[in-house]
Amino acid sequence: MMSNENPNFANEKRRNVETAERTADGRYKRKVRSFTLRTGRFSDLQRKMMTDHWGDYGLDFDGKMWDFAEIFGNNNPVVLEIGFGMGKSLVEMAKANPETNYLGIEVHTPGVGACIATAVAENVQNLRICCHDAVEVLAQCIPNDTLSGLQLFFPDPWHKARHHKRRIVQPAFLDLLLPKLQTGGFIHFATDWQNYAEHMLDVLNQTANIKNTSATNDYIPRPDFRPLTKFEARGHRLGHGVWDLYFRKEA
């Protein structure tokens, strides 16, 4: 595989959840974000994988619309996963479904390095990764009617009530996402926080042109195609619940 110059992730500064911006008249305003961009500590392996293989797997945020046929070299369906953590389950899904292209977005840079390391070890070719704000990527880089699905597994629950506005699943997020999905495209959320599950369900139920696939019109059992993560398995041992939501876009 060919490789390109790696972005300087190691020197990237940590951002606050709320970043300062200016209004049209020059006053500062606060923009609520659903995440904190974390550089963390790179292992030697993660750093090497980023350096040697970013050109194979990495997509730089440039504010321009991406051409997935050019990026992946085919016209296979594209599934977007936001917040893949260390990337093990994302690579597992990509390896199990070579006829589907996977795009992962993650702001934890050691996780990006770990994901690339796993993809290289498993020789996975149908995966690309971006280290940037998913909302900005959706708005500026992903054309309408190009995604066959969106996966969001165990996002930050922002469990304190005063922080609920920072949860990524909000009506505005669904309004941004829906045009990117093709007809029949899926939305798959999973969380181990019941309050967040109820919030997700409420937001989805208020969104037009999508249909819940649950037989009980709420949650589905964990599907076999969603890998069981170490985090989730530990939660099961401790008696924690997990809620999966699976909706499809209608015409």
C-alpha atoms as an extended CHARMM CRD file, in Angstrom:
* protein
*
       251  EXT
         1         1  MET       CA              0.0000000000        0.0000000000        0.0000000000  PROA      1               0.0000000000
         2         2  MET       CA              1.0600000000        3.5610000000       -0.6240000000  PROA      2               0.0000000000
         3         3  SER       CA              1.4430000000        6.0620000000        2.2200000000  PROA      3               0.0000000000
         4         4  ASN       CA              1.2470000000        9.8390000000        2.4700000000  PROA      4               0.0000000000
         5         5  GLU       CA              2.4930000000       12.3780000000        4.9560000000  PROA      5               0.0000000000
         6         6  ASN       CA              0.8280000000       11.9460000000        8.3410000000  PROA      6               0.0000000000
         7         7  PRO       CA             -0.9500000000       14.9540000000        9.9210000000  PROA      7               0.0000000000
         8         8  ASN       CA              0.7580000000       16.2320000000       13.0610000000  PROA      8               0.0000000000
         9         9  PHE       CA             -1.7020000000       14.7150000000       15.5200000000  PROA      9               0.0000000000
        10        10  ALA       CA              0.8080000000       14.6070000000       18.3610000000  PROA      10              0.0000000000
        11        11  ASN       CA              0.9940000000       18.3900000000       18.5790000000  PROA      11              0.0000000000
        12        12  GLU       CA             -2.7180000000       19.0240000000       18.2110000000  PROA      12              0.0000000000
        13        13  LYS       CA             -4.0520000000       21.0760000000       21.1310000000  PROA      13              0.0000000000
        14        14  ARG       CA             -6.8120000000       19.8740000000       23.4100000000  PROA      14              0.0000000000
        15        15  ARG       CA            -10.1430000000       21.6690000000       22.8350000000  PROA      15              0.0000000000
        16        16  ASN       CA            -12.8380000000       22.3800000000       25.3740000000  PROA      16              0.0000000000
        17        17  VAL       CA            -16.2970000000       20.9900000000       24.8330000000  PROA      17              0.0000000000
        18        18  GLU       CA            -17.4330000000       24.5460000000       24.1760000000  PROA      18              0.0000000000
        19        19  THR       CA            -15.1900000000       26.5260000000       21.8260000000  PROA      19              0.0000000000
        20        20  ALA       CA            -15.1820000000       30.2650000000       21.3820000000  PROA      20              0.0000000000
        21        21  GLU       CA            -16.3340000000       31.7230000000       18.0620000000  PROA      21              0.0000000000
        22        22  ARG       CA            -17.2800000000       35.1940000000       16.8710000000  PROA      22              0.0000000000
        23        23  THR       CA            -20.6860000000       36.4390000000       15.8220000000  PROA      23              0.0000000000
        24        24  ALA       CA            -21.1780000000       38.5970000000       12.7290000000  PROA      24              0.0000000000
        25        25  ASP       CA            -20.7240000000       41.7670000000       14.7880000000  PROA      25              0.0000000000
        26        26  GLY       CA            -17.4850000000       40.5210000000       16.3520000000  PROA      26              0.0000000000
        27        27  ARG       CA            -18.7890000000       39.3230000000       19.7360000000  PROA      27              0.0000000000
        28        28  TYR       CA            -17.6910000000       35.9770000000       21.1020000000  PROA      28              0.0000000000
        29        29  LYS       CA            -20.2540000000       33.1970000000       21.3010000000  PROA      29              0.0000000000
        30        30  ARG       CA            -20.0720000000       29.6860000000       22.6710000000  PROA      30              0.0000000000
        31        31  LYS       CA            -20.6170000000       26.6860000000       20.4310000000  PROA      31              0.0000000000
        32        32  VAL       CA            -21.8160000000       23.5650000000       22.2090000000  PROA      32              0.0000000000
        33        33  ARG       CA            -19.9280000000       20.4520000000       21.1730000000  PROA      33              0.0000000000
        34        34  SER       CA            -20.7760000000       16.8480000000       21.9700000000  PROA      34              0.0000000000
        35        35  PHE       CA            -17.1460000000       15.8760000000       22.5720000000  PROA      35              0.0000000000
        36        36  THR       CA            -13.7180000000       16.9110000000       23.7440000000  PROA      36              0.0000000000
        37        37  LEU       CA            -10.9660000000       16.4060000000       21.1710000000  PROA      37              0.0000000000
        38        38  ARG       CA             -8.4070000000       14.2340000000       22.9620000000  PROA      38              0.0000000000
        39        39  THR       CA             -4.8700000000       13.6140000000       21.8070000000  PROA      39              0.0000000000
        40        40  GLY       CA             -3.9060000000       11.3940000000       24.7450000000  PROA      40              0.0000000000
        41        41  ARG       CA             -0.7510000000        9.2980000000       24.8570000000  PROA      41              0.0000000000
        42        42  PHE       CA              0.3320000000        7.5010000000       21.7030000000  PROA      42              0.0000000000
        43        43  SER       CA              1.9920000000        4.1380000000       21.9980000000  PROA      43              0.0000000000
        44        44  ASP       CA              4.9680000000        3.5630000000       19.7210000000  PROA      44              0.0000000000
        45        45  LEU       CA              2.8530000000        1.1980000000       17.6220000000  PROA      45              0.0000000000
        46        46  GLN       CA             -0.0170000000        3.6780000000       17.2660000000  PROA      46              0.0000000000
        47        47  ARG       CA              2.3800000000        6.4200000000       16.2390000000  PROA      47              0.0000000000
        48        48  LYS       CA              4.0820000000        4.1590000000       13.6880000000  PROA      48              0.0000000000
        49        49  MET       CA              0.7500000000        3.0620000000       12.2150000000  PROA      49              0.0000000000
        50        50  MET       CA             -0.3470000000        6.6910000000       11.8610000000  PROA      50              0.0000000000
        51        51  THR       CA              2.9420000000        7.6140000000       10.2220000000  PROA      51              0.0000000000
        52        52  ASP       CA              3.2000000000        4.6330000000        7.8920000000  PROA      52              0.0000000000
        53        53  HSD       CA             -0.4380000000        4.0540000000        6.9450000000  PROA      53              0.0000000000
        54        54  TRP       CA             -2.3490000000        7.3470000000        7.1210000000  PROA      54              0.0000000000
        55        55  GLY       CA             -2.1820000000        7.5330000000        3.3410000000  PROA      55              0.0000000000
        56        56  ASP       CA             -3.8810000000        4.1300000000        3.1340000000  PROA      56              0.0000000000
        57        57  TYR       CA             -6.6540000000        4.6980000000        5.6580000000  PROA      57              0.0000000000
        58        58  GLY       CA             -6.8180000000        8.3770000000        6.5780000000  PROA      58              0.0000000000
        59        59  LEU       CA             -9.1310000000       11.0520000000        5.2060000000  PROA      59              0.0000000000
        60        60  ASP       CA             -8.1400000000       14.6340000000        5.9660000000  PROA      60              0.0000000000
        61        61  PHE       CA            -10.9110000000       17.1050000000        6.6790000000  PROA      61              0.0000000000
        62        62  ASP       CA            -10.7190000000       19.7280000000        3.9300000000  PROA      62              0.0000000000
        63        63  GLY       CA            -14.2440000000       21.1490000000        3.9250000000  PROA      63              0.0000000000
        64        64  LYS       CA            -14.9330000000       19.7370000000        0.4540000000  PROA      64              0.0000000000
        65        65  MET       CA            -17.3990000000       17.0520000000       -0.5870000000  PROA      65              0.0000000000
        66        66  TRP       CA            -15.8650000000       13.5860000000       -0.8080000000  PROA      66              0.0000000000
        67        67  ASP       CA            -16.2850000000       11.2120000000       -3.7430000000  PROA      67              0.0000000000
        68        68  PHE       CA            -16.6860000000        7.7740000000       -2.1860000000  PROA      68              0.0000000000
        69        69  ALA       CA            -16.2940000000        5.9510000000       -5.5080000000  PROA      69              0.0000000000
        70        70  GLU       CA            -12.8970000000        7.6070000000       -5.8850000000  PROA      70              0.0000000000
        71        71  ILE       CA            -11.9400000000        7.1130000000       -2.2410000000  PROA      71              0.0000000000
        72        72  PHE       CA            -12.7890000000        3.4000000000       -2.1010000000  PROA      72              0.0000000000
        73        73  GLY       CA            -12.2910000000        2.5560000000       -5.7680000000  PROA      73              0.0000000000
        74        74  ASN       CA            -15.7730000000        1.0580000000       -6.0950000000  PROA      74              0.0000000000
        75        75  ASN       CA            -19.4820000000        1.8420000000       -5.8030000000  PROA      75              0.0000000000
        76        76  ASN       CA            -20.2190000000       -0.3690000000       -2.8090000000  PROA      76              0.0000000000
        77        77  PRO       CA            -22.5420000000        0.8750000000       -0.0460000000  PROA      77              0.0000000000
        78        78  VAL       CA            -20.9580000000        3.1770000000        2.5340000000  PROA      78              0.0000000000
        79        79  VAL       CA            -21.6720000000        2.8700000000        6.2720000000  PROA      79              0.0000000000
        80        80  LEU       CA            -20.5780000000        5.6770000000        8.5850000000  PROA      80              0.0000000000
        81        81  GLU       CA            -19.6580000000        5.0040000000       12.2110000000  PROA      81              0.0000000000
        82        82  ILE       CA            -19.2170000000        7.9410000000       14.5680000000  PROA      82              0.0000000000
        83        83  GLY       CA            -17.0450000000        7.4870000000       17.6560000000  PROA      83              0.0000000000
        84        84  PHE       CA            -15.4410000000        4.0770000000       17.1140000000  PROA      84              0.0000000000
        85        85  GLY       CA            -13.1940000000        4.2380000000       20.1870000000  PROA      85              0.0000000000
        86        86  MET       CA            -10.1770000000        1.9730000000       19.6640000000  PROA      86              0.0000000000
        87        87  GLY       CA            -11.7390000000        0.6400000000       16.4650000000  PROA      87              0.0000000000
        88        88  LYS       CA            -11.6490000000       -3.1100000000       17.1110000000  PROA      88              0.0000000000
        89        89  SER       CA            -15.3630000000       -3.6980000000       16.4830000000  PROA      89              0.0000000000
        90        90  LEU       CA            -15.3700000000       -1.3980000000       13.4440000000  PROA      90              0.0000000000
        91        91  VAL       CA            -12.5050000000       -3.3400000000       11.8510000000  PROA      91              0.0000000000
        92        92  GLU       CA            -14.2820000000       -6.5890000000       12.7190000000  PROA      92              0.0000000000
        93        93  MET       CA            -17.4260000000       -5.4220000000       10.9130000000  PROA      93              0.0000000000
        94        94  ALA       CA            -15.4550000000       -4.2260000000        7.8970000000  PROA      94              0.0000000000
        95        95  LYS       CA            -13.6190000000       -7.5430000000        7.6490000000  PROA      95              0.0000000000
        96        96  ALA       CA            -16.8860000000       -9.4990000000        7.9230000000  PROA      96              0.0000000000
        97        97  ASN       CA            -18.5550000000       -7.3850000000        5.1960000000  PROA      97              0.0000000000
        98        98  PRO       CA            -16.0170000000       -6.8190000000        2.3920000000  PROA      98              0.0000000000
        99        99  GLU       CA            -18.8290000000       -5.8040000000        0.0150000000  PROA      99              0.0000000000
       100       100  THR       CA            -19.5460000000       -2.7580000000        2.1960000000  PROA      100             0.0000000000
       101       101  ASN       CA            -17.3100000000        0.2840000000        2.6500000000  PROA      101             0.0000000000
       102       102  TYR       CA            -16.9070000000        1.6720000000        6.1630000000  PROA      102             0.0000000000
       103       103  LEU       CA            -16.0500000000        5.2390000000        7.1430000000  PROA      103             0.0000000000
       104       104  GLY       CA            -15.1360000000        5.8310000000       10.7880000000  PROA      104             0.0000000000
       105       105  ILE       CA            -14.9350000000        9.1910000000       12.5310000000  PROA      105             0.0000000000
       106       106  GLU       CA            -13.2020000000        9.4890000000       15.9060000000  PROA      106             0.0000000000
       107       107  VAL       CA            -11.7410000000       12.4140000000       17.8580000000  PROA      107             0.0000000000
       108       108  HSD       CA             -9.5470000000       10.3020000000       20.1760000000  PROA      108             0.0000000000
       109       109  THR       CA             -6.3020000000       10.1970000000       18.2330000000  PROA      109             0.0000000000
       110       110  PRO       CA             -4.7350000000        7.1790000000       20.0200000000  PROA      110             0.0000000000
       111       111  GLY       CA             -7.9440000000        5.3450000000       19.0970000000  PROA      111             0.0000000000
       112       112  VAL       CA             -7.3890000000        6.2970000000       15.4620000000  PROA      112             0.0000000000
       113       113  GLY       CA             -3.8660000000        4.8910000000       15.6460000000  PROA      113             0.0000000000
       114       114  ALA       CA             -5.1280000000        1.7030000000       17.3020000000  PROA      114             0.0000000000
       115       115  CYS       CA             -7.8390000000        1.2810000000       14.6550000000  PROA      115             0.0000000000
       116       116  ILE       CA             -5.3200000000        1.6290000000       11.8480000000  PROA      116             0.0000000000
       117       117  ALA       CA             -3.0350000000       -0.8920000000       13.5650000000  PROA      117             0.0000000000
       118       118  THR       CA             -5.8620000000       -3.4210000000       13.7540000000  PROA      118             0.0000000000
       119       119  ALA       CA             -6.8950000000       -2.7690000000       10.1390000000  PROA      119             0.0000000000
       120       120  VAL       CA             -3.3190000000       -3.3210000000        8.9570000000  PROA      120             0.0000000000
       121       121  ALA       CA             -3.0020000000       -6.5210000000       10.9900000000  PROA      121             0.0000000000
       122       122  GLU       CA             -6.2910000000       -7.8320000000        9.5550000000  PROA      122             0.0000000000
       123       123  ASN       CA             -5.4860000000       -6.5930000000        6.0240000000  PROA      123             0.0000000000
       124       124  VAL       CA             -8.8060000000       -4.7450000000        5.8350000000  PROA      124             0.0000000000
       125       125  GLN       CA             -9.1150000000       -2.6650000000        2.6660000000  PROA      125             0.0000000000
       126       126  ASN       CA            -12.7280000000       -1.3610000000        2.8520000000  PROA      126             0.0000000000
       127       127  LEU       CA            -12.1710000000        1.1190000000        5.6870000000  PROA      127             0.0000000000
       128       128  ARG       CA            -11.3000000000        4.8200000000        5.8440000000  PROA      128             0.0000000000
       129       129  ILE       CA            -10.8780000000        6.9860000000        8.9350000000  PROA      129             0.0000000000
       130       130  CYS       CA            -11.2420000000       10.6920000000        9.7060000000  PROA      130             0.0000000000
       131       131  CYS       CA            -10.1210000000       12.3830000000       12.9240000000  PROA      131             0.0000000000
       132       132  HSD       CA            -12.4190000000       15.4070000000       13.1450000000  PROA      132             0.0000000000
       133       133  ASP       CA            -15.7500000000       16.7070000000       14.4430000000  PROA      133             0.0000000000
       134       134  ALA       CA            -18.3820000000       14.3640000000       12.9780000000  PROA      134             0.0000000000
       135       135  VAL       CA            -20.9740000000       17.1270000000       12.6750000000  PROA      135             0.0000000000
       136       136  GLU       CA            -18.6300000000       19.2230000000       10.5400000000  PROA      136             0.0000000000
       137       137  VAL       CA            -17.7070000000       16.1810000000        8.4310000000  PROA      137             0.0000000000
       138       138  LEU       CA            -21.3890000000       15.3940000000        7.8370000000  PROA      138             0.0000000000
       139       139  ALA       CA            -22.1740000000       18.9680000000        6.8970000000  PROA      139             0.0000000000
       140       140  GLN       CA            -19.1940000000       19.6990000000        4.6660000000  PROA      140             0.0000000000
       141       141  CYS       CA            -17.7640000000       16.4210000000        3.3230000000  PROA      141             0.0000000000
       142       142  ILE       CA            -20.5440000000       13.8590000000        2.8880000000  PROA      142             0.0000000000
       143       143  PRO       CA            -22.8300000000       14.3640000000       -0.1360000000  PROA      143             0.0000000000
       144       144  ASN       CA            -26.5710000000       13.7710000000        0.1090000000  PROA      144             0.0000000000
       145       145  ASP       CA            -27.9330000000       10.2910000000       -0.6660000000  PROA      145             0.0000000000
       146       146  THR       CA            -24.5570000000        8.5630000000       -0.2870000000  PROA      146             0.0000000000
       147       147  LEU       CA            -24.7500000000        6.6840000000        3.0410000000  PROA      147             0.0000000000
       148       148  SER       CA            -26.4030000000        3.2990000000        3.3980000000  PROA      148             0.0000000000
       149       149  GLY       CA            -26.2340000000        3.5030000000        7.1630000000  PROA      149             0.0000000000
       150       150  LEU       CA            -25.1360000000        5.3750000000       10.3000000000  PROA      150             0.0000000000
       151       151  GLN       CA            -23.7700000000        3.6190000000       13.3960000000  PROA      151             0.0000000000
       152       152  LEU       CA            -23.3970000000        5.3430000000       16.7470000000  PROA      152             0.0000000000
       153       153  PHE       CA            -22.4790000000        2.9430000000       19.5220000000  PROA      153             0.0000000000
       154       154  PHE       CA            -22.1060000000        3.9720000000       23.1650000000  PROA      154             0.0000000000
       155       155  PRO       CA            -21.6430000000        7.7340000000       22.6620000000  PROA      155             0.0000000000
       156       156  ASP       CA            -20.8230000000        9.9220000000       25.6490000000  PROA      156             0.0000000000
       157       157  PRO       CA            -24.0990000000       10.0040000000       27.6330000000  PROA      157             0.0000000000
       158       158  TRP       CA            -23.3880000000       13.3440000000       29.3090000000  PROA      158             0.0000000000
       159       159  HSD       CA            -25.3750000000       11.8980000000       32.1960000000  PROA      159             0.0000000000
       160       160  LYS       CA            -25.8240000000       15.0870000000       34.2420000000  PROA      160             0.0000000000
       161       161  ALA       CA            -29.0610000000       16.8320000000       33.3330000000  PROA      161             0.0000000000
       162       162  ARG       CA            -27.3380000000       20.1760000000       32.7910000000  PROA      162             0.0000000000
       163       163  HSD       CA            -25.0960000000       18.5170000000       30.1850000000  PROA      163             0.0000000000
       164       164  HSD       CA            -27.8390000000       16.7860000000       28.1730000000  PROA      164             0.0000000000
       165       165  LYS       CA            -27.6570000000       19.5390000000       25.5530000000  PROA      165             0.0000000000
       166       166  ARG       CA            -24.1780000000       18.2020000000       24.6760000000  PROA      166             0.0000000000
       167       167  ARG       CA            -25.4780000000       14.7800000000       23.6460000000  PROA      167             0.0000000000
       168       168  ILE       CA            -24.8630000000       14.2420000000       19.9420000000  PROA      168             0.0000000000
       169       169  VAL       CA            -28.3320000000       12.7540000000       19.3700000000  PROA      169             0.0000000000
       170       170  GLN       CA            -30.4800000000       15.8540000000       19.0320000000  PROA      170             0.0000000000
       171       171  PRO       CA            -33.1430000000       16.9000000000       16.4890000000  PROA      171             0.0000000000
       172       172  ALA       CA            -30.5910000000       19.1140000000       14.7000000000  PROA      172             0.0000000000
       173       173  PHE       CA            -28.2380000000       16.1380000000       14.2890000000  PROA      173             0.0000000000
       174       174  LEU       CA            -31.0050000000       14.0280000000       12.7190000000  PROA      174             0.0000000000
       175       175  ASP       CA            -31.9480000000       16.9240000000       10.4400000000  PROA      175             0.0000000000
       176       176  LEU       CA            -28.3360000000       17.0120000000        9.2450000000  PROA      176             0.0000000000
       177       177  LEU       CA            -28.0490000000       13.2420000000        8.9020000000  PROA      177             0.0000000000
       178       178  LEU       CA            -31.2690000000       12.3310000000        7.0780000000  PROA      178             0.0000000000
       179       179  PRO       CA            -30.4080000000       13.9400000000        3.6980000000  PROA      179             0.0000000000
       180       180  LYS       CA            -27.1040000000       12.0270000000        3.6930000000  PROA      180             0.0000000000
       181       181  LEU       CA            -28.8810000000        8.6640000000        3.9500000000  PROA      181             0.0000000000
       182       182  GLN       CA            -30.1660000000        6.8350000000        0.9250000000  PROA      182             0.0000000000
       183       183  THR       CA            -33.7500000000        5.5810000000        0.9090000000  PROA      183             0.0000000000
       184       184  GLY       CA            -33.7580000000        2.4120000000        2.9750000000  PROA      184             0.0000000000
       185       185  GLY       CA            -30.6360000000        3.4670000000        4.8110000000  PROA      185             0.0000000000
       186       186  PHE       CA            -30.4290000000        2.5690000000        8.4960000000  PROA      186             0.0000000000
       187       187  ILE       CA            -29.7900000000        4.4310000000       11.7260000000  PROA      187             0.0000000000
       188       188  HSD       CA            -28.3790000000        2.1660000000       14.4460000000  PROA      188             0.0000000000
       189       189  PHE       CA            -27.8140000000        3.5860000000       17.9310000000  PROA      189             0.0000000000
       190       190  ALA       CA            -26.7320000000        1.6700000000       21.0360000000  PROA      190             0.0000000000
       191       191  THR       CA            -26.2270000000        2.8740000000       24.6000000000  PROA      191             0.0000000000
       192       192  ASP       CA            -25.8810000000        1.4350000000       28.0850000000  PROA      192             0.0000000000
       193       193  TRP       CA            -27.5940000000        4.4360000000       29.6970000000  PROA      193             0.0000000000
       194       194  GLN       CA            -31.3700000000        3.9600000000       29.9260000000  PROA      194             0.0000000000
       195       195  ASN       CA            -32.0250000000        7.6900000000       30.1750000000  PROA      195             0.0000000000
       196       196  TYR       CA            -30.0560000000        8.2990000000       26.9880000000  PROA      196             0.0000000000
       197       197  ALA       CA            -31.8490000000        5.3940000000       25.2790000000  PROA      197             0.0000000000
       198       198  GLU       CA            -35.1800000000        7.0000000000       26.1200000000  PROA      198             0.0000000000
       199       199  HSD       CA            -33.8960000000       10.3410000000       24.8360000000  PROA      199             0.0000000000
       200       200  MET       CA            -32.6780000000        8.7380000000       21.5850000000  PROA      200             0.0000000000
       201       201  LEU       CA            -36.0120000000        7.0100000000       21.0620000000  PROA      201             0.0000000000
       202       202  ASP       CA            -37.9000000000       10.2490000000       21.6320000000  PROA      202             0.0000000000
       203       203  VAL       CA            -35.7190000000       12.1500000000       19.1400000000  PROA      203             0.0000000000
       204       204  LEU       CA            -36.0430000000        9.3970000000       16.5280000000  PROA      204             0.0000000000
       205       205  ASN       CA            -39.8140000000        9.1840000000       16.9890000000  PROA      205             0.0000000000
       206       206  GLN       CA            -40.0700000000       12.9150000000       16.3110000000  PROA      206             0.0000000000
       207       207  THR       CA            -38.0480000000       12.6150000000       13.0830000000  PROA      207             0.0000000000
       208       208  ALA       CA            -40.0380000000       12.4260000000        9.8530000000  PROA      208             0.0000000000
       209       209  ASN       CA            -39.4920000000        9.8110000000        7.1230000000  PROA      209             0.0000000000
       210       210  ILE       CA            -37.8960000000        7.1250000000        9.2980000000  PROA      210             0.0000000000
       211       211  LYS       CA            -39.4810000000        3.9230000000       10.6130000000  PROA      211             0.0000000000
       212       212  ASN       CA            -38.6640000000        1.9370000000       13.7190000000  PROA      212             0.0000000000
       213       213  THR       CA            -37.8670000000       -1.7030000000       12.9180000000  PROA      213             0.0000000000
       214       214  SER       CA            -38.5740000000       -2.8270000000       16.4980000000  PROA      214             0.0000000000
       215       215  ALA       CA            -41.4780000000       -5.2590000000       16.8300000000  PROA      215             0.0000000000
       216       216  THR       CA            -42.4320000000       -3.4400000000       20.0240000000  PROA      216             0.0000000000
       217       217  ASN       CA            -41.8640000000        0.0000000000       18.5160000000  PROA      217             0.0000000000
       218       218  ASP       CA            -39.0030000000        0.8080000000       20.8680000000  PROA      218             0.0000000000
       219       219  TYR       CA            -35.7500000000       -1.2130000000       21.1120000000  PROA      219             0.0000000000
       220       220  ILE       CA            -34.3800000000       -4.3030000000       19.3570000000  PROA      220             0.0000000000
       221       221  PRO       CA            -32.3010000000       -7.1620000000       20.8120000000  PROA      221             0.0000000000
       222       222  ARG       CA            -28.5800000000       -6.7740000000       20.1440000000  PROA      222             0.0000000000
       223       223  PRO       CA            -28.1890000000       -7.9560000000       16.5410000000  PROA      223             0.0000000000
       224       224  ASP       CA            -25.5410000000      -10.5650000000       15.7850000000  PROA      224             0.0000000000
       225       225  PHE       CA            -23.8920000000       -8.2440000000       13.2660000000  PROA      225             0.0000000000
       226       226  ARG       CA            -22.9860000000       -5.7210000000       15.9670000000  PROA      226             0.0000000000
       227       227  PRO       CA            -19.8150000000       -7.0710000000       17.6130000000  PROA      227             0.0000000000
       228       228  LEU       CA            -19.8600000000       -7.4180000000       21.3770000000  PROA      228             0.0000000000
       229       229  THR       CA            -17.1720000000       -5.0970000000       22.7480000000  PROA      229             0.0000000000
       230       230  LYS       CA            -15.0580000000       -5.7400000000       25.8640000000  PROA      230             0.0000000000
       231       231  PHE       CA            -16.7170000000       -2.6830000000       27.4090000000  PROA      231             0.0000000000
       232       232  GLU       CA            -20.1870000000       -4.0830000000       26.7270000000  PROA      232             0.0000000000
       233       233  ALA       CA            -19.2900000000       -7.6010000000       27.9010000000  PROA      233             0.0000000000
       234       234  ARG       CA            -18.0220000000       -6.1620000000       31.1760000000  PROA      234             0.0000000000
       235       235  GLY       CA            -21.2750000000       -4.2410000000       31.5300000000  PROA      235             0.0000000000
       236       236  HSD       CA            -23.2650000000       -7.4310000000       31.0450000000  PROA      236             0.0000000000
       237       237  ARG       CA            -21.2570000000       -9.1320000000       33.8080000000  PROA      237             0.0000000000
       238       238  LEU       CA            -22.0810000000       -6.2100000000       36.1070000000  PROA      238             0.0000000000
       239       239  GLY       CA            -25.7550000000       -6.4130000000       35.2400000000  PROA      239             0.0000000000
       240       240  HSD       CA            -25.8840000000       -3.2880000000       33.0790000000  PROA      240             0.0000000000
       241       241  GLY       CA            -28.5300000000       -3.0180000000       30.3960000000  PROA      241             0.0000000000
       242       242  VAL       CA            -27.8750000000       -2.1610000000       26.7400000000  PROA      242             0.0000000000
       243       243  TRP       CA            -30.4370000000       -0.6350000000       24.4100000000  PROA      243             0.0000000000
       244       244  ASP       CA            -30.2360000000       -0.8970000000       20.6010000000  PROA      244             0.0000000000
       245       245  LEU       CA            -32.3670000000        1.2780000000       18.3170000000  PROA      245             0.0000000000
       246       246  TYR       CA            -32.6560000000        0.4960000000       14.6140000000  PROA      246             0.0000000000
       247       247  PHE       CA            -34.5950000000        2.7430000000       12.2180000000  PROA      247             0.0000000000
       248       248  ARG       CA            -34.7570000000        2.8860000000        8.4280000000  PROA      248             0.0000000000
       249       249  LYS       CA            -35.2560000000        5.8760000000        6.1580000000  PROA      249             0.0000000000
       250       250  GLU       CA            -38.4110000000        5.7740000000        4.1040000000  PROA      250             0.0000000000
       251       251  ALA       CA            -38.8910000000        7.3230000000        0.6530000000  PROA      251             0.0000000000
